[in-house]
PDB file of C-alpha atoms in Angstrom:
ATOM      1  CA  UNK I   1    -134.298  60.479 -61.693  1.00  0.00           C
ATOM      2  CA  UNK I   2    -134.319  61.548 -65.320  1.00  0.00           C
ATOM      3  CA  UNK I   3    -130.598  61.474 -66.116  1.00  0.00           C
ATOM      4  CA  UNK I   4    -129.527  57.967 -67.164  1.00  0.00           C
ATOM      5  CA  UNK I   5    -126.071  58.428 -65.646  1.00  0.00           C
ATOM      6  CA  UNK I   6    -127.555  58.204 -62.157  1.00  0.00           C
ATOM      7  CA  UNK I   7    -128.706  54.629 -62.772  1.00  0.00           C
ATOM      8  CA  UNK I   8    -125.084  53.442 -62.615  1.00  0.00           C
ATOM      9  CA  UNK I   9    -124.057  51.183 -59.744  1.00  0.00           C
ATOM     10  CA  UNK I  10    -120.807  53.144 -59.366  1.00  0.00           C
ATOM     11  CA  UNK I  11    -122.573  55.800 -57.283  1.00  0.00           C
ATOM     12  CA  UNK I  12    -123.202  53.185 -54.595  1.00  0.00           C
ATOM     13  CA  UNK I  13    -119.488  53.039 -53.844  1.00  0.00           C
ATOM     14  CA  UNK I  14    -120.141  56.136 -51.715  1.00  0.00           C
ATOM     15  CA  UNK I  15    -122.269  54.198 -49.229  1.00  0.00           C
ATOM     16  CA  UNK I  16    -120.792  53.830 -45.772  1.00  0.00           C
ATOM     17  CA  UNK I  17    -120.075  50.458 -44.180  1.00  0.00           C
ATOM     18  CA  UNK I  18    -123.031  50.952 -41.822  1.00  0.00           C
ATOM     19  CA  UNK I  19    -125.391  51.707 -44.723  1.00  0.00           C
ATOM     20  CA  UNK I  20    -124.229  48.647 -46.622  1.00  0.00           C
ATOM     21  CA  UNK I  21    -124.587  46.494 -43.516  1.00  0.00           C
ATOM     22  CA  UNK I  22    -128.172  47.688 -42.950  1.00  0.00           C
ATOM     23  CA  UNK I  23    -129.078  46.888 -46.556  1.00  0.00           C
ATOM     24  CA  UNK I  24    -127.390  43.483 -46.305  1.00  0.00           C
ATOM     25  CA  UNK I  25    -129.262  42.566 -43.133  1.00  0.00           C
ATOM     26  CA  UNK I  26    -132.567  43.525 -44.749  1.00  0.00           C
ATOM     27  CA  UNK I  27    -132.146  40.731 -47.315  1.00  0.00           C
ATOM     28  CA  UNK I  28    -134.269  37.632 -46.824  1.00  0.00           C
ATOM     29  CA  UNK I  29    -131.604  35.441 -48.421  1.00  0.00           C
ATOM     30  CA  UNK I  30    -128.010  36.302 -47.623  1.00  0.00           C
ATOM     31  CA  UNK I  31    -125.252  34.697 -49.687  1.00  0.00           C
ATOM     32  CA  UNK I  32    -122.253  33.366 -47.793  1.00  0.00           C
ATOM     33  CA  UNK I  33    -119.014  35.300 -48.129  1.00  0.00           C
ATOM     34  CA  UNK I  34    -117.327  32.212 -49.562  1.00  0.00           C
ATOM     35  CA  UNK I  35    -119.763  32.369 -52.490  1.00  0.00           C
ATOM     36  CA  UNK I  36    -118.869  35.940 -53.437  1.00  0.00           C
ATOM     37  CA  UNK I  37    -115.156  36.383 -52.612  1.00  0.00           C
ATOM     38  CA  UNK I  38    -112.520  36.278 -55.327  1.00  0.00           C
ATOM     39  CA  UNK I  39    -108.767  36.514 -54.778  1.00  0.00           C
ATOM     40  CA  UNK I  40    -108.730  40.317 -55.028  1.00  0.00           C
ATOM     41  CA  UNK I  41    -111.504  40.637 -52.446  1.00  0.00           C
ATOM     42  CA  UNK I  42    -109.759  38.255 -50.076  1.00  0.00           C
ATOM     43  CA  UNK I  43    -106.632  40.383 -50.431  1.00  0.00           C
ATOM     44  CA  UNK I  44    -108.623  43.486 -49.379  1.00  0.00           C
ATOM     45  CA  UNK I  45    -109.837  41.641 -46.276  1.00  0.00           C
ATOM     46  CA  UNK I  46    -106.262  40.641 -45.376  1.00  0.00           C
ATOM     47  CA  UNK I  47    -104.998  44.191 -45.892  1.00  0.00           C
ATOM     48  CA  UNK I  48    -107.599  45.498 -43.473  1.00  0.00           C
ATOM     49  CA  UNK I  49    -106.699  42.934 -40.817  1.00  0.00           C
ATOM     50  CA  UNK I  50    -102.941  43.313 -41.189  1.00  0.00           C
ATOM     51  CA  UNK I  51    -102.710  47.110 -41.020  1.00  0.00           C
ATOM     52  CA  UNK I  52    -101.852  48.847 -37.760  1.00  0.00           C
ATOM     53  CA  UNK I  53    -103.322  48.869 -35.164  1.00  0.00           C
ATOM     54  CA  UNK I  54    -105.713  46.086 -36.183  1.00  0.00           C
ATOM     55  CA  UNK I  55    -102.873  43.543 -36.245  1.00  0.00           C
ATOM     56  CA  UNK I  56    -102.426  43.612 -32.461  1.00  0.00           C
ATOM     57  CA  UNK I  57    -104.100  43.583 -29.043  1.00  0.00           C
ATOM     58  CA  UNK I  58    -107.577  42.649 -30.217  1.00  0.00           C
ATOM     59  CA  UNK I  59    -108.158  45.993 -31.942  1.00  0.00           C
ATOM     60  CA  UNK I  60    -109.652  44.255 -34.962  1.00  0.00           C
ATOM     61  CA  UNK I  61    -112.420  42.622 -32.938  1.00  0.00           C
ATOM     62  CA  UNK I  62    -113.038  45.919 -31.119  1.00  0.00           C
ATOM     63  CA  UNK I  63    -113.370  47.791 -34.420  1.00  0.00           C
ATOM     64  CA  UNK I  64    -115.893  45.300 -35.745  1.00  0.00           C
ATOM     65  CA  UNK I  65    -117.909  45.516 -32.535  1.00  0.00           C
ATOM     66  CA  UNK I  66    -118.179  49.311 -32.839  1.00  0.00           C
ATOM     67  CA  UNK I  67    -120.373  48.800 -35.907  1.00  0.00           C
ATOM     68  CA  UNK I  68    -121.990  45.621 -34.619  1.00  0.00           C
ATOM     69  CA  UNK I  69    -120.292  43.643 -37.386  1.00  0.00           C
ATOM     70  CA  UNK I  70    -119.454  39.972 -37.349  1.00  0.00           C
ATOM     71  CA  UNK I  71    -116.325  38.688 -39.086  1.00  0.00           C
ATOM     72  CA  UNK I  72    -118.423  36.920 -41.714  1.00  0.00           C
ATOM     73  CA  UNK I  73    -120.510  40.027 -42.415  1.00  0.00           C
ATOM     74  CA  UNK I  74    -117.402  42.160 -42.870  1.00  0.00           C
ATOM     75  CA  UNK I  75    -115.919  39.597 -45.241  1.00  0.00           C
ATOM     76  CA  UNK I  76    -119.103  39.571 -47.285  1.00  0.00           C
ATOM     77  CA  UNK I  77    -119.278  43.373 -47.517  1.00  0.00           C
ATOM     78  CA  UNK I  78    -115.683  43.494 -48.722  1.00  0.00           C
ATOM     79  CA  UNK I  79    -116.279  40.786 -51.296  1.00  0.00           C
ATOM     80  CA  UNK I  80    -119.610  41.679 -52.888  1.00  0.00           C
ATOM     81  CA  UNK I  81    -119.835  43.728 -56.071  1.00  0.00           C
ATOM     82  CA  UNK I  82    -121.201  47.263 -56.086  1.00  0.00           C
ATOM     83  CA  UNK I  83    -123.913  46.046 -58.479  1.00  0.00           C
ATOM     84  CA  UNK I  84    -125.086  43.639 -55.781  1.00  0.00           C
ATOM     85  CA  UNK I  85    -125.212  46.541 -53.330  1.00  0.00           C
ATOM     86  CA  UNK I  86    -127.327  48.619 -55.713  1.00  0.00           C
ATOM     87  CA  UNK I  87    -129.820  45.787 -56.207  1.00  0.00           C
ATOM     88  CA  UNK I  88    -130.770  45.921 -52.523  1.00  0.00           C
ATOM     89  CA  UNK I  89    -132.101  49.467 -52.844  1.00  0.00           C
ATOM     90  CA  UNK I  90    -135.650  49.905 -54.157  1.00  0.00           C
ATOM     91  CA  UNK I  91    -135.018  53.652 -54.485  1.00  0.00           C
ATOM     92  CA  UNK I  92    -131.805  55.696 -54.640  1.00  0.00           C
ATOM     93  CA  UNK I  93    -130.310  57.100 -51.427  1.00  0.00           C
ATOM     94  CA  UNK I  94    -131.511  60.633 -50.655  1.00  0.00           C
ATOM     95  CA  UNK I  95    -128.121  62.211 -51.371  1.00  0.00           C
ATOM     96  CA  UNK I  96    -128.049  60.611 -54.831  1.00  0.00           C
ATOM     97  CA  UNK I  97    -131.634  61.639 -55.589  1.00  0.00           C
ATOM     98  CA  UNK I  98    -130.764  65.202 -54.534  1.00  0.00           C
ATOM     99  CA  UNK I  99    -127.705  65.226 -56.781  1.00  0.00           C
ATOM    100  CA  UNK I 100    -129.825  64.001 -59.681  1.00  0.00           C
ATOM    101  CA  UNK I 101    -132.448  66.687 -59.040  1.00  0.00           C
ATOM    102  CA  UNK I 102    -129.770  69.373 -59.084  1.00  0.00           C
ATOM    103  CA  UNK I 103    -128.424  68.282 -62.471  1.00  0.00           C
ATOM    104  CA  UNK I 104    -131.889  67.686 -63.905  1.00  0.00           C
ATOM    105  CA  UNK I 105    -133.037  71.192 -62.938  1.00  0.00           C
ATOM    106  CA  UNK I 106    -129.811  72.610 -64.330  1.00  0.00           C
ATOM    107  CA  UNK I 107    -130.534  70.971 -67.678  1.00  0.00           C
ATOM    108  CA  UNK I 108    -133.995  72.557 -67.662  1.00  0.00           C
ATOM    109  CA  UNK I 109    -132.757  76.057 -66.789  1.00  0.00           C
ATOM    110  CA  UNK I 110    -129.518  76.580 -68.698  1.00  0.00           C
ATOM    111  CA  UNK I 111    -130.277  80.307 -68.971  1.00  0.00           C
ATOM    112  CA  UNK I 112    -129.893  80.741 -65.198  1.00  0.00           C
ATOM    113  CA  UNK I 113    -126.735  82.781 -64.633  1.00  0.00           C
ATOM    114  CA  UNK I 114    -124.342  82.102 -61.772  1.00  0.00           C
ATOM    115  CA  UNK I 115    -121.690  84.736 -61.051  1.00  0.00           C
ATOM    116  CA  UNK I 116    -118.705  84.211 -58.797  1.00  0.00           C
ATOM    117  CA  UNK I 117    -118.491  86.598 -55.832  1.00  0.00           C
ATOM    118  CA  UNK I 118    -115.838  89.310 -56.068  1.00  0.00           C
ATOM    119  CA  UNK I 119    -113.221  87.635 -53.778  1.00  0.00           C
ATOM    120  CA  UNK I 120    -113.081  84.573 -56.058  1.00  0.00           C
ATOM    121  CA  UNK I 121    -113.091  86.252 -59.471  1.00  0.00           C
ATOM    122  CA  UNK I 122    -109.338  86.888 -59.399  1.00  0.00           C
ATOM    123  CA  UNK I 123    -108.525  83.252 -58.589  1.00  0.00           C
ATOM    124  CA  UNK I 124    -108.203  81.128 -61.751  1.00  0.00           C
ATOM    125  CA  UNK I 125    -108.606  77.917 -59.730  1.00  0.00           C
ATOM    126  CA  UNK I 126    -112.176  79.050 -58.949  1.00  0.00           C
ATOM    127  CA  UNK I 127    -113.002  77.786 -62.428  1.00  0.00           C
ATOM    128  CA  UNK I 128    -113.111  74.305 -60.877  1.00  0.00           C
ATOM    129  CA  UNK I 129    -116.459  75.295 -59.331  1.00  0.00           C
ATOM    130  CA  UNK I 130    -117.930  74.786 -62.799  1.00  0.00           C
ATOM    131  CA  UNK I 131    -118.064  71.071 -61.971  1.00  0.00           C
ATOM    132  CA  UNK I 132    -120.649  71.627 -59.238  1.00  0.00           C
ATOM    133  CA  UNK I 133    -122.421  74.670 -60.649  1.00  0.00           C
ATOM    134  CA  UNK I 134    -125.702  72.694 -60.848  1.00  0.00           C
ATOM    135  CA  UNK I 135    -125.369  71.838 -57.148  1.00  0.00           C
ATOM    136  CA  UNK I 136    -124.591  75.440 -56.221  1.00  0.00           C
ATOM    137  CA  UNK I 137    -127.568  76.757 -58.184  1.00  0.00           C
ATOM    138  CA  UNK I 138    -129.824  74.132 -56.603  1.00  0.00           C
ATOM    139  CA  UNK I 139    -128.695  75.136 -53.124  1.00  0.00           C
ATOM    140  CA  UNK I 140    -129.196  78.815 -53.895  1.00  0.00           C
ATOM    141  CA  UNK I 141    -132.734  78.118 -55.134  1.00  0.00           C
ATOM    142  CA  UNK I 142    -133.516  76.268 -51.909  1.00  0.00           C
ATOM    143  CA  UNK I 143    -132.081  79.102 -49.825  1.00  0.00           C
ATOM    144  CA  UNK I 144    -134.090  81.726 -51.742  1.00  0.00           C
ATOM    145  CA  UNK I 145    -137.257  79.715 -51.109  1.00  0.00           C
ATOM    146  CA  UNK I 146    -136.445  79.609 -47.397  1.00  0.00           C
ATOM    147  CA  UNK I 147    -135.771  83.357 -47.330  1.00  0.00           C
ATOM    148  CA  UNK I 148    -139.159  83.973 -48.957  1.00  0.00           C
ATOM    149  CA  UNK I 149    -140.832  82.007 -46.175  1.00  0.00           C
ATOM    150  CA  UNK I 150    -139.039  84.156 -43.595  1.00  0.00           C
ATOM    151  CA  UNK I 151    -140.244  87.379 -45.242  1.00  0.00           C
ATOM    152  CA  UNK I 152    -143.806  86.101 -44.905  1.00  0.00           C
ATOM    153  CA  UNK I 153    -143.351  85.331 -41.211  1.00  0.00           C
ATOM    154  CA  UNK I 154    -141.376  88.330 -39.894  1.00  0.00           C
ATOM    155  CA  UNK I 155    -142.354  91.984 -40.308  1.00  0.00           C
ATOM    156  CA  UNK I 156    -138.796  93.346 -40.005  1.00  0.00           C
ATOM    157  CA  UNK I 157    -135.947  91.892 -42.057  1.00  0.00           C
ATOM    158  CA  UNK I 158    -132.366  92.446 -40.803  1.00  0.00           C
ATOM    159  CA  UNK I 159    -131.165  91.547 -44.306  1.00  0.00           C
ATOM    160  CA  UNK I 160    -132.025  92.340 -47.908  1.00  0.00           C
ATOM    161  CA  UNK I 161    -133.874  89.304 -49.348  1.00  0.00           C
ATOM    162  CA  UNK I 162    -132.566  90.209 -52.812  1.00  0.00           C
ATOM    163  CA  UNK I 163    -128.891  89.989 -51.834  1.00  0.00           C
ATOM    164  CA  UNK I 164    -128.660  87.753 -48.767  1.00  0.00           C
ATOM    165  CA  UNK I 165    -128.112  84.576 -50.800  1.00  0.00           C
ATOM    166  CA  UNK I 166    -125.038  86.171 -52.400  1.00  0.00           C
ATOM    167  CA  UNK I 167    -123.818  87.304 -48.974  1.00  0.00           C
ATOM    168  CA  UNK I 168    -124.043  83.766 -47.597  1.00  0.00           C
ATOM    169  CA  UNK I 169    -122.657  82.062 -50.733  1.00  0.00           C
ATOM    170  CA  UNK I 170    -119.233  83.538 -50.050  1.00  0.00           C
ATOM    171  CA  UNK I 171    -118.810  81.009 -47.228  1.00  0.00           C
ATOM    172  CA  UNK I 172    -119.880  77.995 -49.301  1.00  0.00           C
ATOM    173  CA  UNK I 173    -117.782  78.342 -52.447  1.00  0.00           C
ATOM    174  CA  UNK I 174    -114.265  78.278 -50.918  1.00  0.00           C
ATOM    175  CA  UNK I 175    -115.276  75.189 -48.951  1.00  0.00           C
ATOM    176  CA  UNK I 176    -116.384  73.358 -52.103  1.00  0.00           C
ATOM    177  CA  UNK I 177    -113.240  74.477 -53.891  1.00  0.00           C
ATOM    178  CA  UNK I 178    -111.043  73.125 -51.113  1.00  0.00           C
ATOM    179  CA  UNK I 179    -112.828  69.787 -51.168  1.00  0.00           C
ATOM    180  CA  UNK I 180    -112.290  69.104 -54.860  1.00  0.00           C
ATOM    181  CA  UNK I 181    -109.184  71.037 -55.954  1.00  0.00           C
ATOM    182  CA  UNK I 182    -106.698  68.165 -55.536  1.00  0.00           C
ATOM    183  CA  UNK I 183    -108.903  65.776 -57.469  1.00  0.00           C
ATOM    184  CA  UNK I 184    -109.441  68.235 -60.314  1.00  0.00           C
ATOM    185  CA  UNK I 185    -105.743  69.089 -60.528  1.00  0.00           C
ATOM    186  CA  UNK I 186    -105.126  65.364 -60.995  1.00  0.00           C
ATOM    187  CA  UNK I 187    -107.884  65.124 -63.614  1.00  0.00           C
ATOM    188  CA  UNK I 188    -106.531  68.193 -65.392  1.00  0.00           C
ATOM    189  CA  UNK I 189    -103.199  66.414 -65.810  1.00  0.00           C
ATOM    190  CA  UNK I 190    -104.941  63.216 -66.952  1.00  0.00           C
ATOM    191  CA  UNK I 191    -106.857  65.179 -69.593  1.00  0.00           C
ATOM    192  CA  UNK I 192    -103.589  66.769 -70.751  1.00  0.00           C
ATOM    193  CA  UNK I 193    -101.876  63.385 -71.095  1.00  0.00           C
ATOM    194  CA  UNK I 194    -104.868  62.049 -73.029  1.00  0.00           C
ATOM    195  CA  UNK I 195    -104.644  65.003 -75.452  1.00  0.00           C
ATOM    196  CA  UNK I 196    -108.163  66.123 -74.560  1.00  0.00           C
ATOM    197  CA  UNK I 197    -107.132  69.757 -74.137  1.00  0.00           C
ATOM    198  CA  UNK I 198    -106.569  71.457 -77.481  1.00  0.00           C
ATOM    199  CA  UNK I 199    -104.383  74.306 -76.307  1.00  0.00           C
ATOM    200  CA  UNK I 200    -100.722  75.278 -76.216  1.00  0.00           C
ATOM    201  CA  UNK I 201    -100.129  77.178 -72.978  1.00  0.00           C
ATOM    202  CA  UNK I 202    -100.917  76.047 -69.405  1.00  0.00           C
ATOM    203  CA  UNK I 203    -103.444  78.875 -69.087  1.00  0.00           C
ATOM    204  CA  UNK I 204    -105.211  77.839 -72.273  1.00  0.00           C
ATOM    205  CA  UNK I 205    -105.259  74.181 -71.222  1.00  0.00           C
ATOM    206  CA  UNK I 206    -106.800  75.131 -67.880  1.00  0.00           C
ATOM    207  CA  UNK I 207    -109.485  77.195 -69.618  1.00  0.00           C
ATOM    208  CA  UNK I 208    -110.169  74.272 -71.963  1.00  0.00           C
ATOM    209  CA  UNK I 209    -110.492  71.885 -69.018  1.00  0.00           C
ATOM    210  CA  UNK I 210    -112.942  74.189 -67.239  1.00  0.00           C
ATOM    211  CA  UNK I 211    -114.972  74.458 -70.428  1.00  0.00           C
ATOM    212  CA  UNK I 212    -115.151  70.657 -70.612  1.00  0.00           C
ATOM    213  CA  UNK I 213    -116.580  70.611 -67.083  1.00  0.00           C
ATOM    214  CA  UNK I 214    -119.571  72.582 -68.388  1.00  0.00           C
ATOM    215  CA  UNK I 215    -120.634  69.489 -70.320  1.00  0.00           C
ATOM    216  CA  UNK I 216    -123.089  67.485 -68.235  1.00  0.00           C
ATOM    217  CA  UNK I 217    -121.738  64.153 -69.480  1.00  0.00           C
ATOM    218  CA  UNK I 218    -118.147  65.068 -68.565  1.00  0.00           C
ATOM    219  CA  UNK I 219    -119.136  66.420 -65.143  1.00  0.00           C
ATOM    220  CA  UNK I 220    -121.230  63.371 -64.258  1.00  0.00           C
ATOM    221  CA  UNK I 221    -118.591  60.918 -65.481  1.00  0.00           C
ATOM    222  CA  UNK I 222    -116.071  62.586 -63.193  1.00  0.00           C
ATOM    223  CA  UNK I 223    -118.400  62.771 -60.189  1.00  0.00           C
ATOM    224  CA  UNK I 224    -119.414  59.146 -60.663  1.00  0.00           C
ATOM    225  CA  UNK I 225    -115.764  58.096 -60.688  1.00  0.00           C
ATOM    226  CA  UNK I 226    -115.262  59.973 -57.406  1.00  0.00           C
ATOM    227  CA  UNK I 227    -118.588  59.007 -55.855  1.00  0.00           C
ATOM    228  CA  UNK I 228    -117.509  59.640 -52.255  1.00  0.00           C
ATOM    229  CA  UNK I 229    -116.412  63.162 -53.190  1.00  0.00           C
ATOM    230  CA  UNK I 230    -119.704  63.728 -55.035  1.00  0.00           C
ATOM    231  CA  UNK I 231    -121.642  62.725 -51.938  1.00  0.00           C
ATOM    232  CA  UNK I 232    -119.551  64.987 -49.697  1.00  0.00           C
ATOM    233  CA  UNK I 233    -120.039  67.941 -52.051  1.00  0.00           C
ATOM    234  CA  UNK I 234    -123.795  67.364 -52.080  1.00  0.00           C
ATOM    235  CA  UNK I 235    -123.833  67.139 -48.279  1.00  0.00           C
ATOM    236  CA  UNK I 236    -121.827  70.364 -47.977  1.00  0.00           C
ATOM    237  CA  UNK I 237    -124.398  72.267 -50.041  1.00  0.00           C
ATOM    238  CA  UNK I 238    -127.295  70.724 -48.116  1.00  0.00           C
ATOM    239  CA  UNK I 239    -125.711  71.640 -44.777  1.00  0.00           C
ATOM    240  CA  UNK I 240    -125.004  75.177 -45.991  1.00  0.00           C
ATOM    241  CA  UNK I 241    -128.665  75.688 -46.911  1.00  0.00           C
ATOM    242  CA  UNK I 242    -129.923  74.297 -43.593  1.00  0.00           C
ATOM    243  CA  UNK I 243    -127.442  76.231 -41.444  1.00  0.00           C
ATOM    244  CA  UNK I 244    -127.940  79.483 -43.380  1.00  0.00           C
ATOM    245  CA  UNK I 245    -131.700  79.320 -42.860  1.00  0.00           C
ATOM    246  CA  UNK I 246    -131.217  78.453 -39.191  1.00  0.00           C
ATOM    247  CA  UNK I 247    -128.968  81.497 -38.767  1.00  0.00           C
ATOM    248  CA  UNK I 248    -131.340  83.835 -40.613  1.00  0.00           C
ATOM    249  CA  UNK I 249    -134.357  82.651 -38.659  1.00  0.00           C
ATOM    250  CA  UNK I 250    -132.597  83.144 -35.324  1.00  0.00           C
ATOM    251  CA  UNK I 251    -131.415  86.553 -36.513  1.00  0.00           C
ATOM    252  CA  UNK I 252    -134.982  87.574 -37.379  1.00  0.00           C
ATOM    253  CA  UNK I 253    -136.389  86.212 -34.127  1.00  0.00           C
ATOM    254  CA  UNK I 254    -133.762  87.976 -31.981  1.00  0.00           C
ATOM    255  CA  UNK I 255    -133.372  91.152 -34.030  1.00  0.00           C
ATOM    256  CA  UNK I 256    -135.412  93.489 -31.844  1.00  0.00           C
ATOM    257  CA  UNK I 257    -133.563  92.390 -28.711  1.00  0.00           C
ATOM    258  CA  UNK I 258    -130.149  92.524 -30.430  1.00  0.00           C
ATOM    259  CA  UNK I 259    -130.760  96.115 -31.492  1.00  0.00           C
ATOM    260  CA  UNK I 260    -132.030  97.134 -28.055  1.00  0.00           C
ATOM    261  CA  UNK I 261    -129.084  95.614 -26.187  1.00  0.00           C
ATOM    262  CA  UNK I 262    -126.116  96.134 -28.525  1.00  0.00           C
ATOM    263  CA  UNK I 263    -127.074  99.066 -30.760  1.00  0.00           C
ATOM    264  CA  UNK I 264    -129.677 101.192 -28.972  1.00  0.00           C
ATOM    265  CA  UNK I 265    -128.397 104.503 -30.359  1.00  0.00           C
ATOM    266  CA  UNK I 266    -128.454 103.730 -34.086  1.00  0.00           C
ATOM    267  CA  UNK I 267    -129.923 101.176 -36.456  1.00  0.00           C
ATOM    268  CA  UNK I 268    -127.309  98.548 -37.474  1.00  0.00           C
ATOM    269  CA  UNK I 269    -128.548  98.455 -41.066  1.00  0.00           C
ATOM    270  CA  UNK I 270    -128.931  95.323 -43.165  1.00  0.00           C
ATOM    271  CA  UNK I 271    -126.619  92.311 -43.206  1.00  0.00           C
ATOM    272  CA  UNK I 272    -123.742  92.892 -45.642  1.00  0.00           C
ATOM    273  CA  UNK I 273    -121.139  90.258 -44.741  1.00  0.00           C
ATOM    274  CA  UNK I 274    -120.923  86.925 -42.929  1.00  0.00           C
ATOM    275  CA  UNK I 275    -117.550  85.487 -41.927  1.00  0.00           C
ATOM    276  CA  UNK I 276    -117.854  81.727 -41.593  1.00  0.00           C
ATOM    277  CA  UNK I 277    -114.300  80.694 -40.684  1.00  0.00           C
ATOM    278  CA  UNK I 278    -114.321  81.950 -37.097  1.00  0.00           C
ATOM    279  CA  UNK I 279    -114.223  78.422 -35.675  1.00  0.00           C
ATOM    280  CA  UNK I 280    -114.260  74.736 -36.504  1.00  0.00           C
ATOM    281  CA  UNK I 281    -117.389  73.281 -38.084  1.00  0.00           C
ATOM    282  CA  UNK I 282    -119.425  70.757 -36.095  1.00  0.00           C
ATOM    283  CA  UNK I 283    -122.939  69.308 -35.965  1.00  0.00           C
ATOM    284  CA  UNK I 284    -123.643  69.051 -39.709  1.00  0.00           C
ATOM    285  CA  UNK I 285    -121.505  71.958 -40.844  1.00  0.00           C
ATOM    286  CA  UNK I 286    -122.446  74.488 -38.176  1.00  0.00           C
ATOM    287  CA  UNK I 287    -119.779  76.983 -37.144  1.00  0.00           C
ATOM    288  CA  UNK I 288    -119.390  80.303 -35.369  1.00  0.00           C
ATOM    289  CA  UNK I 289    -120.371  83.180 -37.678  1.00  0.00           C
ATOM    290  CA  UNK I 290    -119.405  86.840 -37.498  1.00  0.00           C
ATOM    291  CA  UNK I 291    -122.248  88.889 -38.989  1.00  0.00           C
ATOM    292  CA  UNK I 292    -121.508  92.441 -40.138  1.00  0.00           C
ATOM    293  CA  UNK I 293    -124.166  95.034 -40.928  1.00  0.00           C
ATOM    294  CA  UNK I 294    -124.221  98.171 -43.080  1.00  0.00           C
ATOM    295  CA  UNK I 295    -123.333 100.487 -40.175  1.00  0.00           C
ATOM    296  CA  UNK I 296    -120.254  98.414 -39.297  1.00  0.00           C
ATOM    297  CA  UNK I 297    -122.026  96.795 -36.346  1.00  0.00           C
ATOM    298  CA  UNK I 298    -120.926  93.174 -35.819  1.00  0.00           C
ATOM    299  CA  UNK I 299    -122.347  90.301 -33.822  1.00  0.00           C
ATOM    300  CA  UNK I 300    -121.147  86.719 -33.312  1.00  0.00           C
ATOM    301  CA  UNK I 301    -123.537  83.832 -33.841  1.00  0.00           C
ATOM    302  CA  UNK I 302    -122.627  80.703 -31.891  1.00  0.00           C
ATOM    303  CA  UNK I 303    -124.825  77.737 -32.877  1.00  0.00           C
ATOM    304  CA  UNK I 304    -124.688  75.963 -29.530  1.00  0.00           C
ATOM    305  CA  UNK I 305    -125.247  76.647 -25.859  1.00  0.00           C
ATOM    306  CA  UNK I 306    -122.969  79.124 -24.085  1.00  0.00           C
ATOM    307  CA  UNK I 307    -123.228  77.072 -20.901  1.00  0.00           C
ATOM    308  CA  UNK I 308    -119.965  75.771 -19.417  1.00  0.00           C
TER     309      UNK I 308
END
């Protein structure tokens, strides 16, 4: 990773309890919890044990057993510093390495233009997407590469390779916006109170805040502070790329049969719109999609078995 910011231990606060436990158990020498716990850490342990429903009916022991945790191991994980967690990793977690690659490539290709899709251009809050523009561009590059591979494998394309990434991006951006809007509204107010926004009106202050997010140092400082959010945003982009390519490949593979069964009289045309909010997401971001084609023909894509 080339960006120094990604060497910070703060990113490791986004590791799950299971991930931290696995790293802890891989150590040859494990310090005792009593050697690492200070008063604040002990208070965190007590707060966990005393909250409902863990304060009754053996639920606490049951919760620990779900993760295969002993009481002493849990105490240690609550007490150790994030720097100690980082030291156990010989290389960064894949999600962190991917995040670093996205920002590194963005630094190398600042001339790459990203334009908001039409439905979002009238929403001022869409400016918050500036924070993760490097991630969005990285995901779009990966999707374009996958589309190129499909064009080399299938003779007939039910979509336009030049526009399909834009068509599919419409489903990703509102999701990212929803994930981070509350946090950025809070940070906008913090920046205002710290007199970091040199503007007089609310609209001007918002524009100033969005412009600050274009600075790599500001964006990474914020993402590092909210490491769990940063990881979730990275995962959302990764899942979008994987699911989009899965959908397109199935569409290509089934296209001849789809046309023969559902549109035998006229060609459906190329894919022009994909509605991704037709059902709840599951299995790494998969969801029911409604695909619309140039002729108005629509088909539903359900990414799991239709069996009862």
